[in-house]
Amino acid sequence: MGTKVRAKVLQALLFACPHCRADRQGALVSLRRWFTLFFLPVIPLGELGRAVRCDTCRNSFDPAVLELPTGAGVAQVRSDAVRVLAALLVGAGDRTALALRASAVRTIGSLVAGYDDATLTTDLEVLDPAQAPQYVAPLADGLDLGSKERFLAELTTVAGAAGPPTPAQRQLLEQIGAALGLTPAHVAGVIATSAPGGAR
Ligand SMILES: [Zn+2]
């Protein structure tokens, strides 16, 4: 007679493993002590707690690790944000400019399969510029500084595809930069170096 701790899998999940430093398959497990008779668990003696176990490194972590954004999660949020913001930047410029539309379709199409000019037209009808910050906000925590700069630079390049950004485009880019947590000076620097003509 004795006791033994067994882990019961409650849910398989994808999480950002702190040990592997990557997205990993794992499981949320319930740790329970069992009363054993002849080494066979026969009576559950109560839950000791929960843990998240990594299928790759086999380490267990406090369930608080589930609050860390996964790389895949951030990438999805980023794609959604690029789609919405690039379309809004077309709307804030001359939406009949072919070079501007083509640049937005090319940038979004590299992330969203099948995105074309007709999809852009639909996006322009349904999107509201007031929604921009809500798409950017999750990236303020999810992206590092260099990734934020590249994100803003990519969108500035779209905005400037048919000439220098219009005041409305510039205002939107500044809003995006602020929502990313960049300072106004930093945003101005990124815009100046990514817009056509380079730093002016
Ligand atoms: Zn791991």
PDB file of C-alpha atoms and ligand atoms in Angstrom:
ATOM      1  CA  MET A   1       0.000   0.000   0.000  1.00  0.00           C
ATOM      2  CA  GLY A   2       1.188   3.504  -0.752  1.00  0.00           C
ATOM      3  CA  THR A   3       0.547   6.572  -2.875  1.00  0.00           C
ATOM      4  CA  LYS A   4       1.586   7.601  -6.308  1.00  0.00           C
ATOM      5  CA  VAL A   5       1.231  10.844  -8.325  1.00  0.00           C
ATOM      6  CA  ARG A   6      -0.337  10.439 -11.736  1.00  0.00           C
ATOM      7  CA  ALA A   7      -0.776  13.058 -14.425  1.00  0.00           C
ATOM      8  CA  LYS A   8      -4.046  13.035 -16.308  1.00  0.00           C
ATOM      9  CA  VAL A   9      -4.184  14.859 -19.637  1.00  0.00           C
ATOM     10  CA  LEU A  10      -7.016  17.394 -19.592  1.00  0.00           C
ATOM     11  CA  GLN A  11      -6.365  19.037 -22.928  1.00  0.00           C
ATOM     12  CA  ALA A  12      -3.795  18.891 -25.698  1.00  0.00           C
ATOM     13  CA  LEU A  13      -2.626  22.333 -26.762  1.00  0.00           C
ATOM     14  CA  LEU A  14      -0.060  24.397 -28.603  1.00  0.00           C
ATOM     15  CA  PHE A  15       1.923  26.719 -26.361  1.00  0.00           C
ATOM     16  CA  ALA A  16       5.091  28.823 -26.283  1.00  0.00           C
ATOM     17  CA  CYS A  17       7.480  26.497 -24.393  1.00  0.00           C
ATOM     18  CA  PRO A  18       9.888  28.589 -22.270  1.00  0.00           C
ATOM     19  CA  HIS A  19      12.512  25.808 -22.366  1.00  0.00           C
ATOM     20  CA  CYS A  20      12.387  25.072 -26.113  1.00  0.00           C
ATOM     21  CA  ARG A  21      11.860  28.795 -26.835  1.00  0.00           C
ATOM     22  CA  ALA A  22       9.424  27.825 -29.590  1.00  0.00           C
ATOM     23  CA  ASP A  23       5.795  26.856 -30.192  1.00  0.00           C
ATOM     24  CA  ARG A  24       5.330  23.263 -29.023  1.00  0.00           C
ATOM     25  CA  GLN A  25       2.610  20.693 -28.736  1.00  0.00           C
ATOM     26  CA  GLY A  26       1.920  19.925 -25.116  1.00  0.00           C
ATOM     27  CA  ALA A  27      -0.841  19.171 -22.683  1.00  0.00           C
ATOM     28  CA  LEU A  28      -2.540  20.685 -19.704  1.00  0.00           C
ATOM     29  CA  VAL A  29      -2.356  17.956 -17.073  1.00  0.00           C
ATOM     30  CA  SER A  30      -3.987  17.476 -13.714  1.00  0.00           C
ATOM     31  CA  LEU A  31      -1.634  16.049 -11.078  1.00  0.00           C
ATOM     32  CA  ARG A  32      -3.433  13.818  -8.644  1.00  0.00           C
ATOM     33  CA  ARG A  33      -2.200  11.659  -5.802  1.00  0.00           C
ATOM     34  CA  TRP A  34      -3.617   8.137  -5.780  1.00  0.00           C
ATOM     35  CA  PHE A  35      -3.787   5.571  -3.049  1.00  0.00           C
ATOM     36  CA  THR A  36      -2.221   2.417  -4.396  1.00  0.00           C
ATOM     37  CA  LEU A  37      -2.736  -1.197  -3.469  1.00  0.00           C
ATOM     38  CA  PHE A  38      -0.165  -3.676  -4.735  1.00  0.00           C
ATOM     39  CA  PHE A  39       1.223  -0.765  -6.794  1.00  0.00           C
ATOM     40  CA  LEU A  40      -2.086  -0.263  -8.634  1.00  0.00           C
ATOM     41  CA  PRO A  41      -3.750   3.157  -8.240  1.00  0.00           C
ATOM     42  CA  VAL A  42      -7.167   2.512  -6.743  1.00  0.00           C
ATOM     43  CA  ILE A  43      -8.424   5.646  -5.005  1.00  0.00           C
ATOM     44  CA  PRO A  44      -7.827   9.250  -6.108  1.00  0.00           C
ATOM     45  CA  LEU A  45      -6.711  11.382  -3.153  1.00  0.00           C
ATOM     46  CA  GLY A  46      -7.242  14.847  -4.516  1.00  0.00           C
ATOM     47  CA  GLU A  47      -5.737  17.137  -7.100  1.00  0.00           C
ATOM     48  CA  LEU A  48      -2.266  18.500  -6.336  1.00  0.00           C
ATOM     49  CA  GLY A  49      -2.426  21.079  -9.061  1.00  0.00           C
ATOM     50  CA  ARG A  50      -2.184  21.584 -12.769  1.00  0.00           C
ATOM     51  CA  ALA A  51       0.760  21.884 -15.067  1.00  0.00           C
ATOM     52  CA  VAL A  52       1.513  22.324 -18.741  1.00  0.00           C
ATOM     53  CA  ARG A  53       3.814  19.622 -20.067  1.00  0.00           C
ATOM     54  CA  CYS A  54       5.846  19.980 -23.270  1.00  0.00           C
ATOM     55  CA  ASP A  55       5.762  16.960 -25.605  1.00  0.00           C
ATOM     56  CA  THR A  56       9.236  17.813 -26.899  1.00  0.00           C
ATOM     57  CA  CYS A  57      11.400  18.581 -23.866  1.00  0.00           C
ATOM     58  CA  ARG A  58       9.056  16.834 -21.376  1.00  0.00           C
ATOM     59  CA  ASN A  59       9.393  19.719 -18.919  1.00  0.00           C
ATOM     60  CA  SER A  60       6.370  20.855 -16.919  1.00  0.00           C
ATOM     61  CA  PHE A  61       5.455  24.469 -16.305  1.00  0.00           C
ATOM     62  CA  ASP A  62       2.991  26.490 -14.289  1.00  0.00           C
ATOM     63  CA  PRO A  63      -0.211  26.992 -16.358  1.00  0.00           C
ATOM     64  CA  ALA A  64       0.628  30.722 -16.380  1.00  0.00           C
ATOM     65  CA  VAL A  65       2.844  29.921 -19.424  1.00  0.00           C
ATOM     66  CA  LEU A  66      -0.388  29.643 -21.431  1.00  0.00           C
ATOM     67  CA  GLU A  67      -0.673  33.416 -21.239  1.00  0.00           C
ATOM     68  CA  LEU A  68       2.509  33.829 -23.295  1.00  0.00           C
ATOM     69  CA  PRO A  69       1.645  34.534 -26.930  1.00  0.00           C
ATOM     70  CA  THR A  70       2.677  31.721 -29.259  1.00  0.00           C
ATOM     71  CA  GLY A  71       4.752  32.604 -32.304  1.00  0.00           C
ATOM     72  CA  ALA A  72       1.949  31.234 -34.483  1.00  0.00           C
ATOM     73  CA  GLY A  73      -0.590  33.367 -32.639  1.00  0.00           C
ATOM     74  CA  VAL A  74       1.451  36.528 -33.101  1.00  0.00           C
ATOM     75  CA  ALA A  75       2.036  35.693 -36.783  1.00  0.00           C
ATOM     76  CA  GLN A  76      -1.721  35.324 -37.337  1.00  0.00           C
ATOM     77  CA  VAL A  77      -2.465  38.601 -35.555  1.00  0.00           C
ATOM     78  CA  ARG A  78       0.267  40.267 -37.623  1.00  0.00           C
ATOM     79  CA  SER A  79      -1.168  38.960 -40.930  1.00  0.00           C
ATOM     80  CA  ASP A  80      -4.644  40.147 -40.000  1.00  0.00           C
ATOM     81  CA  ALA A  81      -3.241  43.551 -39.049  1.00  0.00           C
ATOM     82  CA  VAL A  82      -1.245  43.915 -42.285  1.00  0.00           C
ATOM     83  CA  ARG A  83      -4.356  43.078 -44.295  1.00  0.00           C
ATOM     84  CA  VAL A  84      -6.559  45.617 -42.530  1.00  0.00           C
ATOM     85  CA  LEU A  85      -3.947  48.381 -42.321  1.00  0.00           C
ATOM     86  CA  ALA A  86      -2.665  48.067 -45.887  1.00  0.00           C
ATOM     87  CA  ALA A  87      -6.267  48.277 -47.125  1.00  0.00           C
ATOM     88  CA  LEU A  88      -6.932  51.299 -44.879  1.00  0.00           C
ATOM     89  CA  LEU A  89      -3.788  52.966 -46.246  1.00  0.00           C
ATOM     90  CA  VAL A  90      -5.171  52.545 -49.768  1.00  0.00           C
ATOM     91  CA  GLY A  91      -8.405  54.113 -48.537  1.00  0.00           C
ATOM     92  CA  ALA A  92      -6.475  57.020 -47.013  1.00  0.00           C
ATOM     93  CA  GLY A  93      -4.719  57.671 -50.323  1.00  0.00           C
ATOM     94  CA  ASP A  94      -5.887  57.789 -53.920  1.00  0.00           C
ATOM     95  CA  ARG A  95      -7.778  54.502 -54.059  1.00  0.00           C
ATOM     96  CA  THR A  96      -7.873  54.641 -57.857  1.00  0.00           C
ATOM     97  CA  ALA A  97      -4.041  54.690 -58.097  1.00  0.00           C
ATOM     98  CA  LEU A  98      -3.063  51.369 -59.681  1.00  0.00           C
ATOM     99  CA  ALA A  99       0.463  51.327 -58.196  1.00  0.00           C
ATOM    100  CA  LEU A 100      -0.944  51.864 -54.704  1.00  0.00           C
ATOM    101  CA  ARG A 101      -3.544  49.113 -55.060  1.00  0.00           C
ATOM    102  CA  ALA A 102      -1.047  46.713 -56.617  1.00  0.00           C
ATOM    103  CA  SER A 103       1.433  47.294 -53.788  1.00  0.00           C
ATOM    104  CA  ALA A 104      -1.229  46.595 -51.149  1.00  0.00           C
ATOM    105  CA  VAL A 105      -2.440  43.464 -52.973  1.00  0.00           C
ATOM    106  CA  ARG A 106       1.153  42.201 -53.301  1.00  0.00           C
ATOM    107  CA  THR A 107       1.928  42.788 -49.620  1.00  0.00           C
ATOM    108  CA  ILE A 108      -1.327  41.288 -48.339  1.00  0.00           C
ATOM    109  CA  GLY A 109      -1.188  38.465 -50.908  1.00  0.00           C
ATOM    110  CA  SER A 110       2.155  37.290 -49.498  1.00  0.00           C
ATOM    111  CA  LEU A 111       0.294  36.608 -46.215  1.00  0.00           C
ATOM    112  CA  VAL A 112      -3.283  35.850 -47.257  1.00  0.00           C
ATOM    113  CA  ALA A 113      -3.627  33.272 -50.042  1.00  0.00           C
ATOM    114  CA  GLY A 114      -5.841  34.346 -52.925  1.00  0.00           C
ATOM    115  CA  TYR A 115      -6.009  38.030 -51.975  1.00  0.00           C
ATOM    116  CA  ASP A 116      -6.667  40.095 -55.089  1.00  0.00           C
ATOM    117  CA  ASP A 117      -7.852  43.516 -56.206  1.00  0.00           C
ATOM    118  CA  ALA A 118     -11.524  42.484 -55.901  1.00  0.00           C
ATOM    119  CA  THR A 119     -10.933  41.440 -52.264  1.00  0.00           C
ATOM    120  CA  LEU A 120      -9.286  44.803 -51.664  1.00  0.00           C
ATOM    121  CA  THR A 121     -12.367  46.575 -53.036  1.00  0.00           C
ATOM    122  CA  THR A 122     -14.547  44.616 -50.603  1.00  0.00           C
ATOM    123  CA  ASP A 123     -12.167  45.342 -47.708  1.00  0.00           C
ATOM    124  CA  LEU A 124     -12.299  49.066 -48.543  1.00  0.00           C
ATOM    125  CA  GLU A 125     -16.093  48.989 -48.309  1.00  0.00           C
ATOM    126  CA  VAL A 126     -16.281  47.280 -44.927  1.00  0.00           C
ATOM    127  CA  LEU A 127     -13.236  48.580 -43.036  1.00  0.00           C
ATOM    128  CA  ASP A 128     -13.441  51.574 -40.746  1.00  0.00           C
ATOM    129  CA  PRO A 129     -10.214  53.545 -40.066  1.00  0.00           C
ATOM    130  CA  ALA A 130     -11.296  53.861 -36.425  1.00  0.00           C
ATOM    131  CA  GLN A 131     -10.625  50.113 -36.072  1.00  0.00           C
ATOM    132  CA  ALA A 132      -6.907  50.458 -36.861  1.00  0.00           C
ATOM    133  CA  PRO A 133      -5.566  50.679 -33.272  1.00  0.00           C
ATOM    134  CA  GLN A 134      -7.429  47.550 -32.151  1.00  0.00           C
ATOM    135  CA  TYR A 135      -5.628  45.474 -34.796  1.00  0.00           C
ATOM    136  CA  VAL A 136      -2.263  46.900 -33.789  1.00  0.00           C
ATOM    137  CA  ALA A 137      -2.574  46.734 -29.989  1.00  0.00           C
ATOM    138  CA  PRO A 138      -1.796  42.979 -29.582  1.00  0.00           C
ATOM    139  CA  LEU A 139       1.430  43.491 -31.549  1.00  0.00           C
ATOM    140  CA  ALA A 140       2.720  46.068 -29.060  1.00  0.00           C
ATOM    141  CA  ASP A 141       3.479  43.164 -26.705  1.00  0.00           C
ATOM    142  CA  GLY A 142       3.994  40.423 -29.278  1.00  0.00           C
ATOM    143  CA  LEU A 143       6.679  42.004 -31.472  1.00  0.00           C
ATOM    144  CA  ASP A 144      10.189  43.071 -30.530  1.00  0.00           C
ATOM    145  CA  LEU A 145      11.467  46.527 -31.475  1.00  0.00           C
ATOM    146  CA  GLY A 146      13.069  45.467 -34.760  1.00  0.00           C
ATOM    147  CA  SER A 147       9.905  43.633 -35.813  1.00  0.00           C
ATOM    148  CA  LYS A 148       7.802  46.713 -35.024  1.00  0.00           C
ATOM    149  CA  GLU A 149      10.073  48.837 -37.226  1.00  0.00           C
ATOM    150  CA  ARG A 150       9.817  46.326 -40.085  1.00  0.00           C
ATOM    151  CA  PHE A 151       6.037  46.176 -39.676  1.00  0.00           C
ATOM    152  CA  LEU A 152       5.718  49.963 -39.897  1.00  0.00           C
ATOM    153  CA  ALA A 153       8.268  50.159 -42.732  1.00  0.00           C
ATOM    154  CA  GLU A 154       6.349  47.550 -44.744  1.00  0.00           C
ATOM    155  CA  LEU A 155       3.130  49.542 -44.398  1.00  0.00           C
ATOM    156  CA  THR A 156       4.915  52.831 -45.202  1.00  0.00           C
ATOM    157  CA  THR A 157       6.203  51.241 -48.397  1.00  0.00           C
ATOM    158  CA  VAL A 158       2.628  50.340 -49.378  1.00  0.00           C
ATOM    159  CA  ALA A 159       1.413  53.861 -48.567  1.00  0.00           C
ATOM    160  CA  GLY A 160       4.175  55.400 -50.666  1.00  0.00           C
ATOM    161  CA  ALA A 161       3.823  53.136 -53.698  1.00  0.00           C
ATOM    162  CA  ALA A 162       2.172  55.835 -55.817  1.00  0.00           C
ATOM    163  CA  GLY A 163       4.081  58.829 -54.439  1.00  0.00           C
ATOM    164  CA  PRO A 164       4.780  60.435 -51.080  1.00  0.00           C
ATOM    165  CA  PRO A 165       2.208  59.472 -48.415  1.00  0.00           C
ATOM    166  CA  THR A 166      -0.839  61.767 -48.283  1.00  0.00           C
ATOM    167  CA  PRO A 167      -1.550  63.613 -45.004  1.00  0.00           C
ATOM    168  CA  ALA A 168      -4.304  61.055 -44.224  1.00  0.00           C
ATOM    169  CA  GLN A 169      -1.912  58.146 -44.869  1.00  0.00           C
ATOM    170  CA  ARG A 170       0.771  59.770 -42.756  1.00  0.00           C
ATOM    171  CA  GLN A 171      -1.721  60.294 -39.932  1.00  0.00           C
ATOM    172  CA  LEU A 172      -2.722  56.622 -40.096  1.00  0.00           C
ATOM    173  CA  LEU A 173       0.929  55.523 -40.068  1.00  0.00           C
ATOM    174  CA  GLU A 174       1.518  57.721 -37.010  1.00  0.00           C
ATOM    175  CA  GLN A 175      -1.494  56.140 -35.280  1.00  0.00           C
ATOM    176  CA  ILE A 176      -0.138  52.677 -36.077  1.00  0.00           C
ATOM    177  CA  GLY A 177       3.297  53.601 -34.730  1.00  0.00           C
ATOM    178  CA  ALA A 178       1.787  54.998 -31.532  1.00  0.00           C
ATOM    179  CA  ALA A 179      -0.334  51.846 -31.050  1.00  0.00           C
ATOM    180  CA  LEU A 180       2.861  49.792 -31.425  1.00  0.00           C
ATOM    181  CA  GLY A 181       4.363  51.793 -28.567  1.00  0.00           C
ATOM    182  CA  LEU A 182       6.919  53.634 -30.710  1.00  0.00           C
ATOM    183  CA  THR A 183       7.755  57.264 -29.939  1.00  0.00           C
ATOM    184  CA  PRO A 184       6.672  59.972 -32.445  1.00  0.00           C
ATOM    185  CA  ALA A 185      10.339  60.629 -33.310  1.00  0.00           C
ATOM    186  CA  HIS A 186      10.937  56.933 -33.963  1.00  0.00           C
ATOM    187  CA  VAL A 187       7.820  56.734 -36.147  1.00  0.00           C
ATOM    188  CA  ALA A 188       8.892  59.819 -38.117  1.00  0.00           C
ATOM    189  CA  GLY A 189      12.299  58.214 -38.687  1.00  0.00           C
ATOM    190  CA  VAL A 190      10.816  54.962 -39.980  1.00  0.00           C
ATOM    191  CA  ILE A 191       8.435  56.844 -42.300  1.00  0.00           C
ATOM    192  CA  ALA A 192      11.218  59.079 -43.616  1.00  0.00           C
ATOM    193  CA  THR A 193      13.479  56.149 -44.473  1.00  0.00           C
ATOM    194  CA  SER A 194      10.746  53.891 -45.932  1.00  0.00           C
ATOM    195  CA  ALA A 195       8.708  56.364 -47.985  1.00  0.00           C
ATOM    196  CA  PRO A 196       9.753  56.977 -51.612  1.00  0.00           C
ATOM    197  CA  GLY A 197      12.755  59.244 -51.973  1.00  0.00           C
ATOM    198  CA  GLY A 198      14.287  57.969 -48.734  1.00  0.00           C
ATOM    199  CA  ALA A 199      15.117  60.358 -45.896  1.00  0.00           C
ATOM    200  CA  ARG A 200      14.089  63.906 -46.672  1.00  0.00           C
TER     201      ARG A 200
HETATM  202 ZN    ZN B   1       9.707  22.282 -24.508  1.00  0.00          ZN
END
